[in-house]
Coordinates of C-alpha atoms and ligand atoms in Angstrom, one line a residue:
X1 CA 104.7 131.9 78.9
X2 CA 102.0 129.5 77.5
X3 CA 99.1 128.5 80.3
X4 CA 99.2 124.6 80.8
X5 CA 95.5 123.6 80.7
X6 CA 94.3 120.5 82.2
X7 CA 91.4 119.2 80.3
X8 CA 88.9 116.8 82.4
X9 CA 86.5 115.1 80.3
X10 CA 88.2 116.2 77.0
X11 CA 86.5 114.0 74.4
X12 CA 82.9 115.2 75.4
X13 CA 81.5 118.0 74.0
X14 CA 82.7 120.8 75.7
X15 CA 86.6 118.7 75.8
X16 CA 86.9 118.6 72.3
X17 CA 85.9 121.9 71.6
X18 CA 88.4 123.5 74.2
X19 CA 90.7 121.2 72.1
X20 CA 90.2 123.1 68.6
X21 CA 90.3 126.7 71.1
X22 CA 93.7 125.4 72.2
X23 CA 95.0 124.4 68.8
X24 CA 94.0 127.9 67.3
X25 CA 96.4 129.5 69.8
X26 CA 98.8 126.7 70.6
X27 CA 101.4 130.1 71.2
X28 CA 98.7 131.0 73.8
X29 CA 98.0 127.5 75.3
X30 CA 99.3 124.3 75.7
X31 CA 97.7 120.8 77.4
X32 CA 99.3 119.5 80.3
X33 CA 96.4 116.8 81.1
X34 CA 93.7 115.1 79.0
X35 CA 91.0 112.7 80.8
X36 CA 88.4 110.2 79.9
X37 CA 85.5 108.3 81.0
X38 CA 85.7 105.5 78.9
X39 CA 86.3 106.5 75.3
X40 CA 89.8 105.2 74.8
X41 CA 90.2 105.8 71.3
X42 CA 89.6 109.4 71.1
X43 CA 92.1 110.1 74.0
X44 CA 94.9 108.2 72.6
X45 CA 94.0 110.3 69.3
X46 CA 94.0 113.5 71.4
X47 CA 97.2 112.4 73.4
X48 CA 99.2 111.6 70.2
X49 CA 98.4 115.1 68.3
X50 CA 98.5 117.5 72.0
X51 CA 101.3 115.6 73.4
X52 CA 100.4 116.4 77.1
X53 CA 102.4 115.4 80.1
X54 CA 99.9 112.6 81.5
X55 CA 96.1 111.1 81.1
X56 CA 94.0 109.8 82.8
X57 CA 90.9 106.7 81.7
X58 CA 88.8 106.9 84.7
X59 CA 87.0 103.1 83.5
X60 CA 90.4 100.9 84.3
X61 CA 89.3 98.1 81.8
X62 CA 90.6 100.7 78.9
X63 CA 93.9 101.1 81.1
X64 CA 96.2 99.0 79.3
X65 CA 95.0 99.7 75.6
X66 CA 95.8 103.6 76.2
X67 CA 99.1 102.8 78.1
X68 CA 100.5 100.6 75.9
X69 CA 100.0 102.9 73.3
X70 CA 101.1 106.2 74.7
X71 CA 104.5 104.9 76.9
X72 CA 106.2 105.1 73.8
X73 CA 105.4 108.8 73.2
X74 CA 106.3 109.4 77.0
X75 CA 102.9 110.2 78.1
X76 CA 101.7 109.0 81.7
X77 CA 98.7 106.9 81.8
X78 CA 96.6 106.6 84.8
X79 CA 93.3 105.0 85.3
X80 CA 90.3 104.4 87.9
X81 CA 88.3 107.4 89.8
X82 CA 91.1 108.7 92.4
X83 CA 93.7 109.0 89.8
X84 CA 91.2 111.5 88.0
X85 CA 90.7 113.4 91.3
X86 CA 94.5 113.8 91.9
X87 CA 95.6 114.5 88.9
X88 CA 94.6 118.0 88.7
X89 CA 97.7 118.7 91.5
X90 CA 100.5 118.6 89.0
X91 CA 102.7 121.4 89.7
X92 CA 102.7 122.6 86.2
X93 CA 99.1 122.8 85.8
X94 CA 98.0 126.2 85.4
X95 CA 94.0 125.9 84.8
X96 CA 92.0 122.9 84.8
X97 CA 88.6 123.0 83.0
X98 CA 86.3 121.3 83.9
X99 CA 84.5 119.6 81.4
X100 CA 82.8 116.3 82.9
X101 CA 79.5 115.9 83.1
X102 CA 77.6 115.2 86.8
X103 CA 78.7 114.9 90.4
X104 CA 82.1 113.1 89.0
X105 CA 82.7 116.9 88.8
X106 CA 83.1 117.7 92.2
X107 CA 86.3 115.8 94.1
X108 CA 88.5 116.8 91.3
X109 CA 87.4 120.2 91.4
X110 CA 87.5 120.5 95.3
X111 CA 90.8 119.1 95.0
X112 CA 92.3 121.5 92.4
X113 CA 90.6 124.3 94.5
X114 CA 93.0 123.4 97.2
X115 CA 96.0 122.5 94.8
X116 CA 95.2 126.9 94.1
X117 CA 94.6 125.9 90.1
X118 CA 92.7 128.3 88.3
X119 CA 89.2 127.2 87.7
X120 CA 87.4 127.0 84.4
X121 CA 84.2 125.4 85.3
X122 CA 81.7 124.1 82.2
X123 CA 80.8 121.0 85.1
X124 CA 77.6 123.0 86.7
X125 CA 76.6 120.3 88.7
X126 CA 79.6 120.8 91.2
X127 CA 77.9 124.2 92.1
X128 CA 74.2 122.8 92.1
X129 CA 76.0 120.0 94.2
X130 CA 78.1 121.8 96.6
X131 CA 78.0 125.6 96.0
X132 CA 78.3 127.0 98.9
X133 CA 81.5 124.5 100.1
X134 CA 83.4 125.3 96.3
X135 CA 82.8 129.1 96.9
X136 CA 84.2 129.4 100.3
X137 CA 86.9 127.0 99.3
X138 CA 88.3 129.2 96.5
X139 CA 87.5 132.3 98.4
X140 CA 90.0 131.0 101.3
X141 CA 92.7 129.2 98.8
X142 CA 92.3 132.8 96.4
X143 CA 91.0 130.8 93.1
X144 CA 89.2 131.9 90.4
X145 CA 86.3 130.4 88.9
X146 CA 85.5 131.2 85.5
X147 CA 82.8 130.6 84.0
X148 CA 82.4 128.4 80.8
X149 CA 78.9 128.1 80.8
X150 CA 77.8 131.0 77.8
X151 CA 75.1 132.7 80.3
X152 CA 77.3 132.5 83.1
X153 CA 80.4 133.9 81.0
X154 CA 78.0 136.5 79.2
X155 CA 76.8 137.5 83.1
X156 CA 80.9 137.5 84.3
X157 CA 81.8 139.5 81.1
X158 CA 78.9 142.1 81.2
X159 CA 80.4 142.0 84.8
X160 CA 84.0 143.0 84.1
X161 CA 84.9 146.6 85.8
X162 CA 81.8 146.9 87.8
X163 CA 83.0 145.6 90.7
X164 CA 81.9 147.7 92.9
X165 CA 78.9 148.9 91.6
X166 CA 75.7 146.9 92.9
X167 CA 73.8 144.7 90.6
X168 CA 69.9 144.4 90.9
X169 CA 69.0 141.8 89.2
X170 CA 70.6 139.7 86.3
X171 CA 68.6 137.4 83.5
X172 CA 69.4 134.3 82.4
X173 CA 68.2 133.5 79.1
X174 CA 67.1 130.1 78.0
X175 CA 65.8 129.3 74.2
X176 CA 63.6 127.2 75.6
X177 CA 64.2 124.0 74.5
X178 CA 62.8 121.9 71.9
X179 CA 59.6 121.4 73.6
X180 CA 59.2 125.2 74.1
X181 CA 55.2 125.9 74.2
X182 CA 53.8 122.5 74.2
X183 CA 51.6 121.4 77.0
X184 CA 52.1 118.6 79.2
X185 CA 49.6 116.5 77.7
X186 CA 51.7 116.8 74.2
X187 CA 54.6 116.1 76.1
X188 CA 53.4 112.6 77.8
X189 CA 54.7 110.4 74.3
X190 CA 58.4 112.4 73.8
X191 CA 60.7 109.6 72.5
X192 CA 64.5 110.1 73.5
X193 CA 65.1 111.2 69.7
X194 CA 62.8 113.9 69.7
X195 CA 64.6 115.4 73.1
X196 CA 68.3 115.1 71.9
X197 CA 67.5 117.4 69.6
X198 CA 68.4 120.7 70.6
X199 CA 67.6 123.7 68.2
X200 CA 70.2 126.1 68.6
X201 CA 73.0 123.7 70.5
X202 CA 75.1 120.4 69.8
X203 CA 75.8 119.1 73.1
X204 CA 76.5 116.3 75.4
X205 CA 73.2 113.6 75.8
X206 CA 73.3 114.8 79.6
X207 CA 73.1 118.3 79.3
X208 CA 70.7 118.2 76.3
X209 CA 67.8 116.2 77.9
X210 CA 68.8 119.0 81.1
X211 CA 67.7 121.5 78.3
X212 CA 64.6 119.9 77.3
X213 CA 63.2 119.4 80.5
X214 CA 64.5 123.0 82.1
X215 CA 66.7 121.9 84.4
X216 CA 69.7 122.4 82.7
X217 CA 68.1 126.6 83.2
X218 CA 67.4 125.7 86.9
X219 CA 70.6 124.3 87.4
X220 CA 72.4 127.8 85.9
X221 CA 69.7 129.3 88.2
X222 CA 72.1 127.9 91.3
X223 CA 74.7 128.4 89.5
X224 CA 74.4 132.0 89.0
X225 CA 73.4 132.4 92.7
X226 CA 77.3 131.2 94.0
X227 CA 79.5 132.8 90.8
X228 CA 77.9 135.8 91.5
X229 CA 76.6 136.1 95.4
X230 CA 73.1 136.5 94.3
X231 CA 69.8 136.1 96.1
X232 CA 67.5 133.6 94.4
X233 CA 64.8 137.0 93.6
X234 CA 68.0 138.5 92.0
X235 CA 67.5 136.1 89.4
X236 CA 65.4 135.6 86.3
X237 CA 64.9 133.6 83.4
X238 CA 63.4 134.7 80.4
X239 CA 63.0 132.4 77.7
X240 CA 64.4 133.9 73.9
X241 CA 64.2 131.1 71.5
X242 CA 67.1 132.7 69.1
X243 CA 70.0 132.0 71.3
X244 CA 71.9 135.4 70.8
X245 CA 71.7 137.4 73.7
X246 CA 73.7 135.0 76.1
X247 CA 72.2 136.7 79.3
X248 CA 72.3 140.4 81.1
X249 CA 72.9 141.9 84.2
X250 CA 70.6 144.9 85.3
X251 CA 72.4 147.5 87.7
X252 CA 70.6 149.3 90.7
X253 CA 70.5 152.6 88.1
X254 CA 68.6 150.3 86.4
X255 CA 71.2 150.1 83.1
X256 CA 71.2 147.2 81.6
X257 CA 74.4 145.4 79.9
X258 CA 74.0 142.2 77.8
X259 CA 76.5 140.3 75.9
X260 CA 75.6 139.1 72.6
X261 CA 76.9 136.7 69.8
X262 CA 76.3 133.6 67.7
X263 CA 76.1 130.5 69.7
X264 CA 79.0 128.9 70.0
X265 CA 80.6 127.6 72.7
X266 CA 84.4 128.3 72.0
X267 CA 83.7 131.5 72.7
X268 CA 82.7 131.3 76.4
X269 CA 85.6 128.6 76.4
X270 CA 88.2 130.8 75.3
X271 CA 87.3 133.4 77.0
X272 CA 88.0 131.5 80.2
X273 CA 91.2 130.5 79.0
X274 CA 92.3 133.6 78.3
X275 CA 90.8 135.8 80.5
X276 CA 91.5 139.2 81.6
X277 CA 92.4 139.3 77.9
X278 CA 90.4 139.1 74.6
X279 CA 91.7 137.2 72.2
X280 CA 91.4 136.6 68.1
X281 CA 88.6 134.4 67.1
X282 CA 87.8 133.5 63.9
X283 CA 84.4 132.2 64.6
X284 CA 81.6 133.1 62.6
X285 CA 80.2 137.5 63.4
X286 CA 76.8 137.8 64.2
X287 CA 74.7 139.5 61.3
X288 CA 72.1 141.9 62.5
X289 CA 69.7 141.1 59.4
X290 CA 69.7 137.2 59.7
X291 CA 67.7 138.6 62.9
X292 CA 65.7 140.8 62.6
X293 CA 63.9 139.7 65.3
X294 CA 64.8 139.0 68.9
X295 CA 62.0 137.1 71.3
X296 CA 61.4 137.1 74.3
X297 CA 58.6 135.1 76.4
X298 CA 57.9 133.7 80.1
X299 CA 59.0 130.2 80.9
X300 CA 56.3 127.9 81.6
X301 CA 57.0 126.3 85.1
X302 CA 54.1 124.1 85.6
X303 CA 55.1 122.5 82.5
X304 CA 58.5 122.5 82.9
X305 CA 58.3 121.7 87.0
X306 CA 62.4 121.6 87.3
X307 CA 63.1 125.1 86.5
X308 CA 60.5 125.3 89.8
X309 CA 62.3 122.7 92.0
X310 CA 65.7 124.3 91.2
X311 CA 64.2 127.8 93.1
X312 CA 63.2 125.5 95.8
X313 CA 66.6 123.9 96.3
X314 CA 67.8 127.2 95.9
X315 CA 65.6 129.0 98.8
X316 CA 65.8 126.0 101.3
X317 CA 69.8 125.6 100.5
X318 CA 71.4 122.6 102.6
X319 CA 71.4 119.8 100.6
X320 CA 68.5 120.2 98.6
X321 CA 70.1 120.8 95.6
X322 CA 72.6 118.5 95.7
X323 CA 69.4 115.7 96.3
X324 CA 68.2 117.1 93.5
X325 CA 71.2 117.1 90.9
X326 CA 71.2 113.2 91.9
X327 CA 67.7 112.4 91.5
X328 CA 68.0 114.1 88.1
X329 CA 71.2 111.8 87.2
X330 CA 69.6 108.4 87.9
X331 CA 66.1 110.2 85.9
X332 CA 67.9 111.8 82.8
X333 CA 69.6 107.7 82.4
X334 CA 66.7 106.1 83.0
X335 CA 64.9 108.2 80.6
X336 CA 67.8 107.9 77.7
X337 CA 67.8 103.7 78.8
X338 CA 63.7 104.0 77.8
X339 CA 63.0 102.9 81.1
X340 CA 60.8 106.4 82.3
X341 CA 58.8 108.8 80.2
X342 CA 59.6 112.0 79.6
X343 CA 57.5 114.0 82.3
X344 CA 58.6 111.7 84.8
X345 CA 62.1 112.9 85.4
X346 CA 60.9 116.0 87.0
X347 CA 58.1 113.8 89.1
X348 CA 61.3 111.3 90.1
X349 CA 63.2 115.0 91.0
X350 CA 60.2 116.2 93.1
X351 CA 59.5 112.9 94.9
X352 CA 63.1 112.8 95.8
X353 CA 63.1 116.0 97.6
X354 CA 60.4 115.1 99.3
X355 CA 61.6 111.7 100.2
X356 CA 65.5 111.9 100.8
X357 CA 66.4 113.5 104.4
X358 CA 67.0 117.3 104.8
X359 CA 70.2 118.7 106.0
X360 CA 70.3 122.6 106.6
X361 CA 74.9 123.1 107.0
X362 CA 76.0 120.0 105.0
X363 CA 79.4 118.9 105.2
X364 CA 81.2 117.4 102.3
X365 CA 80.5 114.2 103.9
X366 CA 77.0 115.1 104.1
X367 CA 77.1 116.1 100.2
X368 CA 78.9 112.6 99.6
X369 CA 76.4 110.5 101.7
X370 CA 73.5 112.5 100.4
X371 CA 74.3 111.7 96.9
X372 CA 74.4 108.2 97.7
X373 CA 71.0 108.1 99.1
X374 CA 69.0 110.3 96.5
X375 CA 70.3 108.2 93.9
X376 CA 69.6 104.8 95.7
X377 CA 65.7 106.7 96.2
X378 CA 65.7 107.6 92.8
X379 CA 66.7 104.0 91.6
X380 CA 63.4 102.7 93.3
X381 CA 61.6 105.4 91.8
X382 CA 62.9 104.4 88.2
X383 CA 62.2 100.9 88.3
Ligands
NDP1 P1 79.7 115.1 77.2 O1 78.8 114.0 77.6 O2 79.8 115.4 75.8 O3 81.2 114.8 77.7 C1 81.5 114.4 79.0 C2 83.0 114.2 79.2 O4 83.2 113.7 80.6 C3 83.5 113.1 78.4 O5 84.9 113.3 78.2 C4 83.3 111.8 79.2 O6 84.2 110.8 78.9 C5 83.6 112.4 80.6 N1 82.9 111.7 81.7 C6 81.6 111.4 81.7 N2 81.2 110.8 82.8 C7 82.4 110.7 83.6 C8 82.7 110.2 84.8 N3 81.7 109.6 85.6 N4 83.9 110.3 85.3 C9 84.9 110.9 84.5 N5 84.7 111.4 83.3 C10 83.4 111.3 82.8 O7 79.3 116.4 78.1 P2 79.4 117.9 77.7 O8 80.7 118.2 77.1 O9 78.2 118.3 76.9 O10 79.2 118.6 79.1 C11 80.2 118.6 80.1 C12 79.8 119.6 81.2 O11 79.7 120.9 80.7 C13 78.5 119.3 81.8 O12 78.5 119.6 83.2 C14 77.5 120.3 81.1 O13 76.4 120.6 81.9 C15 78.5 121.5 80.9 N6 78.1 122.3 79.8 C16 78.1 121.8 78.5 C17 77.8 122.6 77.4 C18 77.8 122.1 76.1 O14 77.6 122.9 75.1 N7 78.1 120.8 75.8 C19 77.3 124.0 77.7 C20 77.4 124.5 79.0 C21 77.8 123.6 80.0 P3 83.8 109.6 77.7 O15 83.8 110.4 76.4 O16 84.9 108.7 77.9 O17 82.5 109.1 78.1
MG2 MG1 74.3 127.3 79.5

């Protein structure tokens, strides 16, 4: 029996690269629901060559072009924000990965959670947003969550058959960025270009200005903490600029396991699809002496301030975290729009948990209405 994958946000990054994992085992896996944002063109390309059962174009100007086009192949098109959150209950849906970027993440996931679909989660921000809610939600409807994120996955697969053994601490490693080691004053002038550029990964613009700034680290940070029931002093970052060791998990006899590879992030991705089982890549080995070195150094948090406000939202809790994930949204845009410098996304982050009320047991309501506000606080902080 092939698994019928759901694919949200398939022409992003992470989308059209679980796309090529798919078509490399298409006796393995098969796509039962391709969505967009806004890019149109690239879905009805990916619709025409995956043939899956429906799609969605969240932006309902593009409605009509993608319909027209894809009734005659007998593909459903939907469009507009609440199609995109109920698709994911199709009976035949088997996983749905999530591969979206921001809070957009979260009603979709929340609502395939309760449809009892098999979680593979690349969108981080629905943990940062509402961890605790997701976890307790798949814990009562019996849903995995696997990880797509490569630390997370490395953490989940060092993980496998050590259930019940206690883990002490685990380490999330980070390359560092492209700004790795430069001061704050050298980072006051940082164009747009210079950030996109990531050294070891080719990513979505969202996530890659998240990895120049640290937050993308901070945000795995709380990420970690509900995939794997840790306590925020259970978990480290260590900055190794090579990208190879994906992260490790250090057990209470103080063993430590680490998973280790070439970047790339089908691997993580097919792992999730095919998880409990390994299965043939033909992705590039890793060579031992094309590195014959492996760093490792302390990341700088007064330079890099997120990676500090993430432990803060992650040891007050509440809503914290989800003020900041929004404050970060509205920054990371107005930063890529030219509107803020560089350094002042994480000043917009920190005035925004000062600024936006705290709630200590949030509700999804709360989560919704929080949202709302930090990015309306943020907006007046951007302009
Ligand atoms: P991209 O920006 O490349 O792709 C985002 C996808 O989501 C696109 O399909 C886009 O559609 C769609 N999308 C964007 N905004 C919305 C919205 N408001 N509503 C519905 N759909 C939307 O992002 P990435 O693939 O880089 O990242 C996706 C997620 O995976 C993020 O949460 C990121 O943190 C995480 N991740 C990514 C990694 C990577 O290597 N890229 C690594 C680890 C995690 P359209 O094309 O039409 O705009
Ligand atoms: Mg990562």
């Amino acid at each position: 029996m092939k698994k019928k994958i759901a694919i949200l946000g398939s022409t992003g990054s992470i989308g059209t690269q679980t796309l090529e994992v798919i078509e490399e085992h298409a006796d393995k896996f098969e796509v039962e629901v391709l969505t967009a944002n806004s890019n149109a063109d690239l879905l009805i390309e990916q619709a025409l060559k995956f043939k899956p059962n429906a799609v969605v174009i969240v932006d309902e100007t593009h409605y009509k072009k993608v319909s027209e086009v894809l009734w005659e192949h007998d593909i459903k098109t939907y469009s507009g924000i609440e199609a995109l959150a109920q698709i994911v209950e199709m009976e035949a849906i088997d996983i749905v990965l999530t591969a979206l970027v921001g809070y957009a993440g979260l009603l979709p996931t929340i609502n395939a959670i309760k449809a009892k679909k098999t979680i593979a989660l690349a969108n981080k921000e629905t943990l940062v947003v509402a961890g605790e809610l997701i976890t307790k939600l798949a814990r009562e409807n019996q849903v995995a969550i696997l990880p797509v994120d490569s630390e997370h996955s490395a953490i989940f697969q060092c993980l496998v058959g050590e259930f019940q053994n206690n883990i002490e601490k685990i380490y999330l490693t980070a390359s560092g960025g492209p700004f790795r080691g430069k001061t704050r004053d050298e980072l006051l002038n940082i164009t747009k270009e210079q950030a996109l550029k990531h050294p070891n990964w080719e990513m979505g613009a969202k996530i890659t200005i998240d990895s120049a700034t640290l937050m993308n680290k901070g945000f795995e940070v709380i990420e970690a903490k509900w995939l794997f029931n840790l306590k925020p002093e259970q978990i480290d970052v260590i900055v190794h600029p090579q990208s190879i060791i994906h992260s490790l998990v250090q057990f209470e006899d103080g063993s430590m396991k680490a998973q280790l590879g070439l970047p790339d992030m089908k691997h993580p991705i097919q792992y999730a699809l095919s998880f409990p089982q390994r299965i043939f890549s033909k992705s590039a080995r890793f060579n031992f002496l094309d590195y014959p070195q492996l760093t490792f150094e302390q990341p700088d948090t007064d330079t890099f301030l997120n990676l500090k406000l993430a432990y803060l939202a992650l040891e007050k809790g509440g809503n914290l975290a989800c003020i900041l994930n929004a404050a970060n949204e509205i920054a990371v845009e107005a930063f890529l729009n030219d509107k803020i410098a560089f350094l002042q996304i994480a000043a917009i982050n920190q005035q925004c948990m000062k600024n936006v009320p705290f709630i200590e047991h949030p509700t999804l309501e709360d989560y919704i209405k929080t949202n709302e506000l930090a990015r309306e606080v943020a907006l007046t902080l951007v302009d």
